[in-house]
Amino acid sequence: MSINETIKSNKKTLFYIFIAALLLRVFFFLTVSLVLDVNLEQDFEYGIIARSLIAGEGYSVPWREEPGAQEPLKVPNYRSSAYHLPFYPIMLAAIYYFVKSTFSTFIIISIQILLSSATCFLIYLIALKLFINQRAAIIAGGIMIFYPTFIIHVARIIPETILIFWLSLTVLYLLRQKDNPSYRNSLVTGSLIGIALLTSNVIAPMMPFIVAWLLISLTIPWKKRVKIIILTMLTAFIVVSPWLVRNYIVFKEFPLMKTTMGHNLWLGNSPKSTGTFYSQSGGITMASILQKDFLEGQKLSELEQDKRLYDKAIAHIKKEPMHFAGLFLKRLYYFIWFAPDNLVSKEARLNNKVSKLPYGLILISCIIGVILSLRKYPKDVFLIFSIILSVTLIYSVFIVGHPRYRMTIEPYMILFSAYAICVILDKIPVHYFKRR
């Protein structure tokens, strides 16, 4: 059954999933904004870049004198940036430009609520295509509706909710490409991959897995198979190419997506690193590691500064490989589970308390689901598991800065979890009636 046919035959279910998710997220938003009076306007570096765009300073960040500087820095007021990928800051800039009031926050969060609700039925459709089992799909959609991490983060101005939507839509179209390979589907799938990459390059390591999956999953002649794959990847490249060209013009480097590799590698692997943004002394930010390096590098371009940190990190890793290995395992644990309370922010500690039980159940059932589904759906399990694996490994190499970083893979963990629950439920009635 094609995706279009699947949608038509499941219209009511998709509608109920969307409305349930929407109402729950709207209720949470109204509760935190009106009842609890939580400040929702903090937009972090994404908002800084957005306001720079509106001010006519281009995609840049303004300099603010660093604490501890001995004298004023003789640098321009703004420095060109590739610290964050452009989709989310440009989206914020467009909203801030046309809505010059606090109502802009309402619009941003409303968009995130709508996309988060839509993601719930996208995961339902993905589960239905993967497992051809409506019960598993309903369980997956139901978990997505009520999973607290997804609800909490729609009310924050951060890009994870947007990324999860684009990535889910990409996976759905990859499955459509498998069932109905065509040049038109290649253009759509490639475009979605490109948009997802412009939202977060954390999915970049997935690209070889996607190519490999298409090679083994498409059932058309090899010549057309190769053409389909090339067109898909070429379309993705064309979508991201304006950003690559801009970065080449600004930084004289190609291809360049972000200027954070050295920053994150050194922050996660310096002698003082703990695996998160915080030190062992209890809540002191690990930015203190970077303070001297930042002050020394402020007269350089953002890329040159990042290269210095990269070289410093690589030199230390070569000198102390066991230290890197220990931190890698520690970050892997923090990403798969949770970092200690003293190594995360106060907000993250609250989120962890709310999420630990539901996530623990999902983690256990996900492992069971991978094992159970591997024999029956090996090719599609390869695609979904590669998303989980690639994102997990990239954060384990660099730094697990925030618990929300795991949000990218949690919908796919939920897919396997739903399948495991479905298999278990299918067995319970038989044993129950035998006992009676």
Coordinates of C-alpha atoms in Angstrom, one line a residue:
M1 CA 0.0 0.0 0.0
S2 CA 1.4 3.4 -1.0
I3 CA 1.8 6.3 1.5
N4 CA -1.2 8.1 0.0
E5 CA -3.4 5.0 0.3
T6 CA -2.2 4.5 3.8
I7 CA -3.1 8.1 4.7
K8 CA -6.6 7.8 3.1
S9 CA -7.4 4.5 4.9
N10 CA -6.2 5.9 8.3
K11 CA -7.7 9.4 8.1
K12 CA -9.7 9.1 11.3
T13 CA -6.8 7.7 13.3
L14 CA -4.4 10.3 12.1
F15 CA -6.9 13.0 12.9
Y16 CA -7.4 11.7 16.5
I17 CA -3.7 11.4 17.0
F18 CA -3.1 14.9 15.8
I19 CA -5.9 16.5 17.9
A20 CA -4.9 14.6 21.1
A21 CA -1.3 15.7 20.7
L22 CA -2.3 19.2 19.9
L23 CA -4.7 19.6 22.9
L24 CA -2.1 18.2 25.3
R25 CA 0.7 20.5 24.0
V26 CA -1.6 23.6 24.0
F27 CA -2.6 22.8 27.6
F28 CA 1.0 22.5 28.7
F29 CA 1.9 25.8 26.9
L30 CA -1.0 27.6 28.6
T31 CA -0.1 26.1 32.0
V32 CA 3.6 27.1 31.9
S33 CA 2.9 30.6 30.4
L34 CA -0.2 31.7 32.3
V35 CA -0.4 29.6 35.5
L36 CA 3.3 29.1 36.3
D37 CA 4.4 32.3 34.7
V38 CA 7.5 30.8 33.1
N39 CA 9.6 33.0 30.9
L40 CA 9.4 31.5 27.4
E41 CA 11.1 34.2 25.5
Q42 CA 14.7 33.0 25.9
D43 CA 15.9 32.2 22.4
F44 CA 19.6 31.6 23.1
E45 CA 22.1 32.0 20.2
Y46 CA 19.4 31.4 17.6
G47 CA 17.7 34.6 18.6
I48 CA 21.0 36.5 18.6
I49 CA 21.7 35.5 15.0
A50 CA 18.0 36.3 14.1
R51 CA 18.3 39.8 15.5
S52 CA 21.7 40.3 13.7
L53 CA 19.9 39.5 10.4
I54 CA 17.1 42.0 11.2
A55 CA 19.7 44.6 12.1
G56 CA 21.3 44.2 8.6
E57 CA 24.5 42.7 9.9
G58 CA 24.1 39.5 8.1
Y59 CA 24.4 36.0 9.6
S60 CA 26.6 37.1 12.4
V61 CA 26.9 37.4 16.2
P62 CA 27.7 40.6 18.1
W63 CA 30.8 40.7 20.3
R64 CA 30.3 41.3 24.0
E65 CA 33.3 41.8 26.1
E66 CA 34.3 38.6 27.9
P67 CA 34.6 38.5 31.7
G68 CA 38.3 38.7 32.6
A69 CA 39.4 40.6 29.6
Q70 CA 42.2 42.9 30.5
E71 CA 41.5 45.6 27.9
P72 CA 38.8 46.3 25.3
L73 CA 39.1 44.1 22.3
K74 CA 39.8 45.9 19.1
V75 CA 37.5 43.8 16.9
P76 CA 34.4 44.6 14.8
N77 CA 31.0 44.8 16.6
Y78 CA 29.8 41.7 14.6
R79 CA 31.6 38.6 13.5
S80 CA 30.4 36.4 10.6
S81 CA 29.1 33.1 12.0
A82 CA 28.4 29.5 11.0
Y83 CA 28.0 28.4 14.7
H84 CA 24.4 27.4 14.0
L85 CA 22.8 26.1 10.9
P86 CA 20.5 28.6 9.2
F87 CA 17.0 27.1 9.1
Y88 CA 15.9 27.9 12.7
P89 CA 17.6 31.3 13.1
I90 CA 16.2 32.4 9.7
M91 CA 12.8 31.2 10.7
L92 CA 13.0 33.2 13.9
A93 CA 14.3 36.3 12.0
A94 CA 11.3 36.1 9.7
I95 CA 8.8 36.0 12.6
Y96 CA 10.6 38.7 14.6
Y97 CA 10.8 41.0 11.6
F98 CA 7.0 40.9 10.9
V99 CA 5.9 40.6 14.6
K100 CA 7.7 43.2 16.7
S101 CA 6.2 42.2 20.1
T102 CA 6.1 39.4 22.6
F103 CA 3.4 37.9 20.4
S104 CA 6.2 36.5 18.3
T105 CA 7.0 34.0 21.0
F106 CA 3.4 32.8 20.8
I107 CA 3.7 32.3 17.1
I108 CA 7.0 30.4 17.4
I109 CA 5.7 28.1 20.0
S110 CA 2.4 27.6 18.1
I111 CA 4.4 26.5 15.0
Q112 CA 6.3 24.1 17.2
I113 CA 3.2 22.7 18.8
L114 CA 1.7 22.1 15.3
L115 CA 4.8 20.4 14.0
S116 CA 5.2 18.3 17.2
S117 CA 1.6 17.2 16.9
A118 CA 2.1 16.4 13.2
T119 CA 5.2 14.4 14.1
C120 CA 3.1 12.1 16.2
F121 CA 1.0 10.9 13.2
L122 CA 4.2 10.8 11.1
I123 CA 5.6 8.2 13.5
Y124 CA 2.3 6.4 13.4
L125 CA 2.6 6.2 9.6
I126 CA 6.3 5.1 9.8
A127 CA 5.4 2.4 12.2
L128 CA 2.6 1.2 9.9
K129 CA 4.9 1.1 6.9
L130 CA 7.7 -0.6 8.8
F131 CA 5.8 -3.3 10.7
I132 CA 2.5 -3.5 8.7
N133 CA 0.8 -3.7 12.0
Q134 CA -1.8 -1.1 13.1
R135 CA -1.6 -2.0 16.8
A136 CA 2.1 -1.2 16.8
A137 CA 1.4 2.0 14.9
I138 CA -1.2 3.1 17.4
I139 CA 1.1 2.3 20.3
A140 CA 3.9 4.3 18.7
G141 CA 1.6 7.3 18.0
G142 CA 0.2 7.1 21.5
I143 CA 3.6 7.1 23.1
M144 CA 4.5 10.1 21.0
I145 CA 1.4 12.0 22.2
F146 CA 2.2 11.6 25.9
Y147 CA 6.0 11.4 26.0
P148 CA 6.9 14.2 28.4
T149 CA 10.2 15.3 26.7
F150 CA 8.4 16.2 23.5
I151 CA 5.7 18.1 25.3
I152 CA 8.1 20.1 27.5
H153 CA 10.3 21.2 24.7
V154 CA 7.6 22.6 22.4
A155 CA 7.5 25.6 24.8
R156 CA 11.2 26.4 24.4
I157 CA 12.8 28.3 21.5
I158 CA 15.2 25.6 20.4
P159 CA 15.3 23.7 17.1
E160 CA 14.9 20.1 18.2
T161 CA 11.1 20.0 17.7
I162 CA 11.6 21.3 14.1
L163 CA 14.4 18.8 13.4
I164 CA 12.4 15.9 14.7
F165 CA 9.5 16.9 12.3
W166 CA 11.8 17.2 9.2
L167 CA 13.7 14.0 10.0
S168 CA 10.4 12.0 10.5
L169 CA 9.1 13.3 7.2
T170 CA 12.4 12.4 5.6
V171 CA 12.2 8.8 6.9
L172 CA 8.6 8.5 5.7
Y173 CA 9.6 9.5 2.2
L174 CA 12.5 7.2 2.2
L175 CA 10.1 4.4 2.9
R176 CA 7.9 5.7 0.1
Q177 CA 10.9 5.7 -2.2
K178 CA 11.5 2.1 -1.4
D179 CA 7.9 1.1 -2.3
N180 CA 7.5 3.5 -5.2
P181 CA 11.0 4.5 -6.6
S182 CA 10.7 7.4 -9.0
Y183 CA 12.6 10.5 -9.9
R184 CA 9.9 12.6 -8.5
N185 CA 10.1 10.9 -5.1
S186 CA 13.9 11.3 -5.3
L187 CA 13.5 15.1 -5.6
V188 CA 11.1 15.3 -2.7
T189 CA 13.3 12.9 -0.5
G190 CA 16.5 14.8 -1.4
S191 CA 14.8 18.1 -0.6
L192 CA 13.7 16.9 2.8
I193 CA 17.2 15.5 3.6
G194 CA 18.6 18.9 2.7
I195 CA 16.2 20.9 4.9
A196 CA 16.9 18.5 7.8
L197 CA 20.7 19.1 7.3
L198 CA 20.1 22.9 7.3
T199 CA 18.3 22.4 10.7
S200 CA 21.0 20.3 12.3
N201 CA 24.1 18.6 10.9
V202 CA 24.0 16.0 13.6
I203 CA 22.2 13.9 11.0
A204 CA 25.1 14.2 8.5
P205 CA 26.7 10.8 9.6
M206 CA 23.4 9.1 8.5
M207 CA 24.1 9.9 4.8
P208 CA 26.2 6.8 4.1
F209 CA 23.7 4.6 5.9
I210 CA 20.9 6.1 3.8
V211 CA 22.8 5.4 0.6
A212 CA 23.6 1.8 1.7
W213 CA 19.9 1.3 2.7
L214 CA 18.7 2.5 -0.7
L215 CA 21.1 0.2 -2.4
I216 CA 19.9 -2.9 -0.6
S217 CA 16.2 -1.9 -0.4
L218 CA 15.3 -0.8 -3.9
T219 CA 14.1 -3.6 -6.1
I220 CA 14.6 -2.0 -9.4
P221 CA 17.4 -2.6 -12.0
W222 CA 20.8 -1.5 -10.7
K223 CA 21.2 1.2 -13.4
K224 CA 18.0 3.0 -12.3
R225 CA 18.8 2.2 -8.6
V226 CA 22.1 4.1 -8.9
K227 CA 20.4 7.0 -10.8
I228 CA 17.7 7.3 -8.0
I229 CA 20.3 7.4 -5.3
I230 CA 22.5 10.0 -7.1
L231 CA 19.4 12.2 -7.8
T232 CA 18.4 12.0 -4.1
M233 CA 21.8 12.9 -2.8
L234 CA 22.4 15.6 -5.5
T235 CA 19.0 17.2 -4.6
A236 CA 20.0 17.3 -0.9
F237 CA 23.4 18.9 -1.9
I238 CA 21.6 21.5 -4.1
V239 CA 19.3 22.4 -1.1
V240 CA 22.3 23.0 1.2
S241 CA 24.6 24.5 -1.4
P242 CA 23.6 28.2 -0.8
W243 CA 24.8 27.7 2.8
L244 CA 28.0 26.0 1.6
V245 CA 28.6 28.8 -1.0
R246 CA 28.0 31.5 1.7
N247 CA 30.4 29.8 4.0
Y248 CA 33.0 29.5 1.3
I249 CA 32.7 33.2 0.5
V250 CA 33.0 34.1 4.2
F251 CA 35.5 31.6 5.5
K252 CA 37.2 30.3 2.3
E253 CA 36.5 26.7 3.3
F254 CA 34.5 24.1 1.3
P255 CA 32.5 22.2 2.2
L256 CA 31.7 23.8 5.6
M257 CA 28.4 23.4 7.4
K258 CA 29.3 24.6 11.0
T259 CA 32.3 26.1 12.8
T260 CA 31.8 24.1 16.0
M261 CA 33.8 20.9 15.5
G262 CA 36.9 22.2 17.3
H263 CA 34.9 24.0 20.0
N264 CA 32.9 20.9 20.9
L265 CA 35.8 18.4 20.6
W266 CA 37.9 20.5 23.0
L267 CA 35.1 21.2 25.3
G268 CA 34.3 17.5 25.5
N269 CA 37.9 16.1 25.6
S270 CA 40.1 18.6 27.5
P271 CA 41.9 17.6 30.7
K272 CA 39.0 19.3 32.7
S273 CA 36.2 17.8 30.7
T274 CA 33.4 15.8 32.4
G275 CA 31.3 14.8 29.3
T276 CA 28.8 17.7 29.7
F277 CA 28.9 21.5 29.9
Y278 CA 29.4 21.4 33.7
S279 CA 32.2 20.6 36.0
Q280 CA 32.4 18.3 39.0
S281 CA 32.2 21.1 41.5
G282 CA 28.5 21.5 41.0
G283 CA 27.0 23.5 38.3
I284 CA 30.0 25.7 37.2
T285 CA 29.8 25.9 33.4
M286 CA 32.6 24.2 31.4
A287 CA 32.9 27.4 29.3
S288 CA 35.7 28.2 31.7
I289 CA 37.8 25.8 29.7
L290 CA 37.4 27.9 26.7
Q291 CA 37.7 31.4 28.2
K292 CA 41.4 31.9 27.5
D293 CA 41.2 30.3 24.1
F294 CA 38.3 32.5 23.2
L295 CA 40.0 35.7 24.4
E296 CA 43.1 34.9 22.4
G297 CA 41.1 34.0 19.3
Q298 CA 38.6 36.8 19.1
K299 CA 40.7 38.7 16.5
L300 CA 40.5 35.6 14.2
S301 CA 37.6 34.5 12.1
E302 CA 35.2 32.0 13.7
L303 CA 36.6 29.2 11.6
E304 CA 40.2 30.1 12.4
Q305 CA 39.4 30.1 16.1
D306 CA 37.6 26.8 15.8
K307 CA 40.6 25.2 14.0
R308 CA 42.9 26.2 16.8
L309 CA 40.6 24.4 19.3
Y310 CA 40.4 21.4 17.0
D311 CA 44.2 21.2 16.8
K312 CA 44.4 21.5 20.5
A313 CA 41.8 18.8 21.1
I314 CA 43.4 16.3 18.6
A315 CA 46.9 16.9 20.1
H316 CA 45.5 16.1 23.6
I317 CA 43.6 13.0 22.3
K318 CA 46.8 11.7 20.7
K319 CA 48.8 12.3 23.9
E320 CA 46.1 10.9 26.2
P321 CA 44.1 8.3 24.2
M322 CA 42.9 6.5 27.3
H323 CA 41.5 9.7 28.7
F324 CA 39.6 10.1 25.4
A325 CA 38.4 6.5 25.6
G326 CA 37.2 7.0 29.2
L327 CA 35.3 10.2 28.3
F328 CA 33.8 8.5 25.2
L329 CA 32.3 5.7 27.3
K330 CA 31.2 8.2 29.9
R331 CA 29.4 10.4 27.3
L332 CA 27.9 7.2 25.7
Y333 CA 26.4 6.4 29.1
Y334 CA 25.2 9.9 29.6
F335 CA 23.6 10.0 26.2
I336 CA 21.9 6.6 26.4
W337 CA 20.9 7.2 30.0
F338 CA 21.2 10.4 32.1
A339 CA 24.2 12.5 33.4
P340 CA 24.4 13.0 37.2
D341 CA 22.5 15.9 38.6
N342 CA 25.6 17.9 39.4
L343 CA 26.7 17.8 35.7
V344 CA 23.5 19.3 34.2
S345 CA 21.6 22.5 34.6
K346 CA 18.7 23.0 37.1
E347 CA 16.2 22.9 34.3
A348 CA 17.7 19.6 33.0
R349 CA 17.5 18.1 36.4
L350 CA 13.8 18.8 36.5
N351 CA 13.3 17.3 33.0
N352 CA 15.3 14.2 34.0
K353 CA 13.1 13.6 37.0
V354 CA 10.0 13.8 34.8
S355 CA 11.4 11.7 31.9
K356 CA 13.5 9.1 33.7
L357 CA 10.7 6.5 34.2
P358 CA 9.1 6.8 30.8
Y359 CA 12.4 6.9 29.0
G360 CA 13.7 3.9 31.0
L361 CA 10.7 1.8 29.9
I362 CA 11.2 2.9 26.3
L363 CA 14.9 2.1 26.4
I364 CA 14.3 -1.5 27.7
S365 CA 11.4 -2.1 25.3
C366 CA 13.4 -0.6 22.4
I367 CA 16.3 -3.1 22.9
I368 CA 13.7 -5.9 22.9
G369 CA 12.0 -4.4 19.9
V370 CA 15.3 -4.2 17.9
I371 CA 16.0 -7.9 18.6
L372 CA 12.4 -9.0 17.8
S373 CA 12.1 -7.0 14.6
L374 CA 15.6 -7.7 13.2
R375 CA 14.8 -11.1 11.8
K376 CA 11.5 -10.1 10.3
Y377 CA 12.3 -6.7 8.9
P378 CA 16.2 -6.6 8.6
K379 CA 16.5 -4.0 5.9
D380 CA 14.1 -1.4 7.5
V381 CA 15.6 -2.1 10.9
F382 CA 18.9 -1.2 9.4
L383 CA 17.7 2.2 8.4
I384 CA 16.0 3.1 11.7
F385 CA 18.8 1.7 13.9
S386 CA 21.4 3.6 11.8
I387 CA 19.7 6.8 12.8
I388 CA 19.9 5.9 16.5
L389 CA 23.5 4.6 16.2
S390 CA 25.0 7.5 14.1
V391 CA 23.5 10.3 16.4
T392 CA 24.5 8.4 19.5
L393 CA 28.1 8.0 18.3
I394 CA 28.6 11.6 17.2
Y395 CA 27.5 13.0 20.6
S396 CA 29.7 10.3 22.4
V397 CA 32.7 11.6 20.5
F398 CA 32.1 15.3 21.1
I399 CA 29.9 16.3 24.1
V400 CA 26.5 15.6 25.7
G401 CA 25.8 19.2 26.4
H402 CA 22.0 18.9 27.1
P403 CA 19.6 16.0 27.7
R404 CA 17.5 17.4 24.8
Y405 CA 20.1 16.3 22.3
R406 CA 18.7 12.8 22.7
M407 CA 15.4 13.9 21.4
T408 CA 16.5 13.3 17.8
I409 CA 16.6 9.6 18.2
E410 CA 13.8 9.1 20.7
P411 CA 11.0 8.8 18.1
Y412 CA 12.9 5.9 16.5
M413 CA 13.4 4.2 19.9
I414 CA 9.7 4.6 20.3
L415 CA 9.1 2.7 17.1
F416 CA 11.0 -0.3 18.3
S417 CA 9.4 0.0 21.8
A418 CA 6.0 0.0 20.2
Y419 CA 6.8 -3.1 18.2
A420 CA 8.0 -4.9 21.4
I421 CA 4.9 -4.0 23.3
C422 CA 2.7 -5.1 20.4
V423 CA 4.4 -8.5 20.3
I424 CA 4.1 -8.9 24.1
L425 CA 0.4 -7.9 24.0
D426 CA -0.2 -10.4 21.1
K427 CA 1.0 -13.2 23.4
I428 CA -0.8 -12.2 26.6
P429 CA -4.4 -13.1 25.6
V430 CA -3.4 -16.7 24.6
H431 CA -1.7 -17.4 28.0
Y432 CA -4.5 -15.7 29.9
F433 CA -7.3 -17.7 28.3
K434 CA -5.3 -20.9 28.7
R435 CA -5.0 -20.3 32.5
R436 CA -8.8 -19.7 32.7

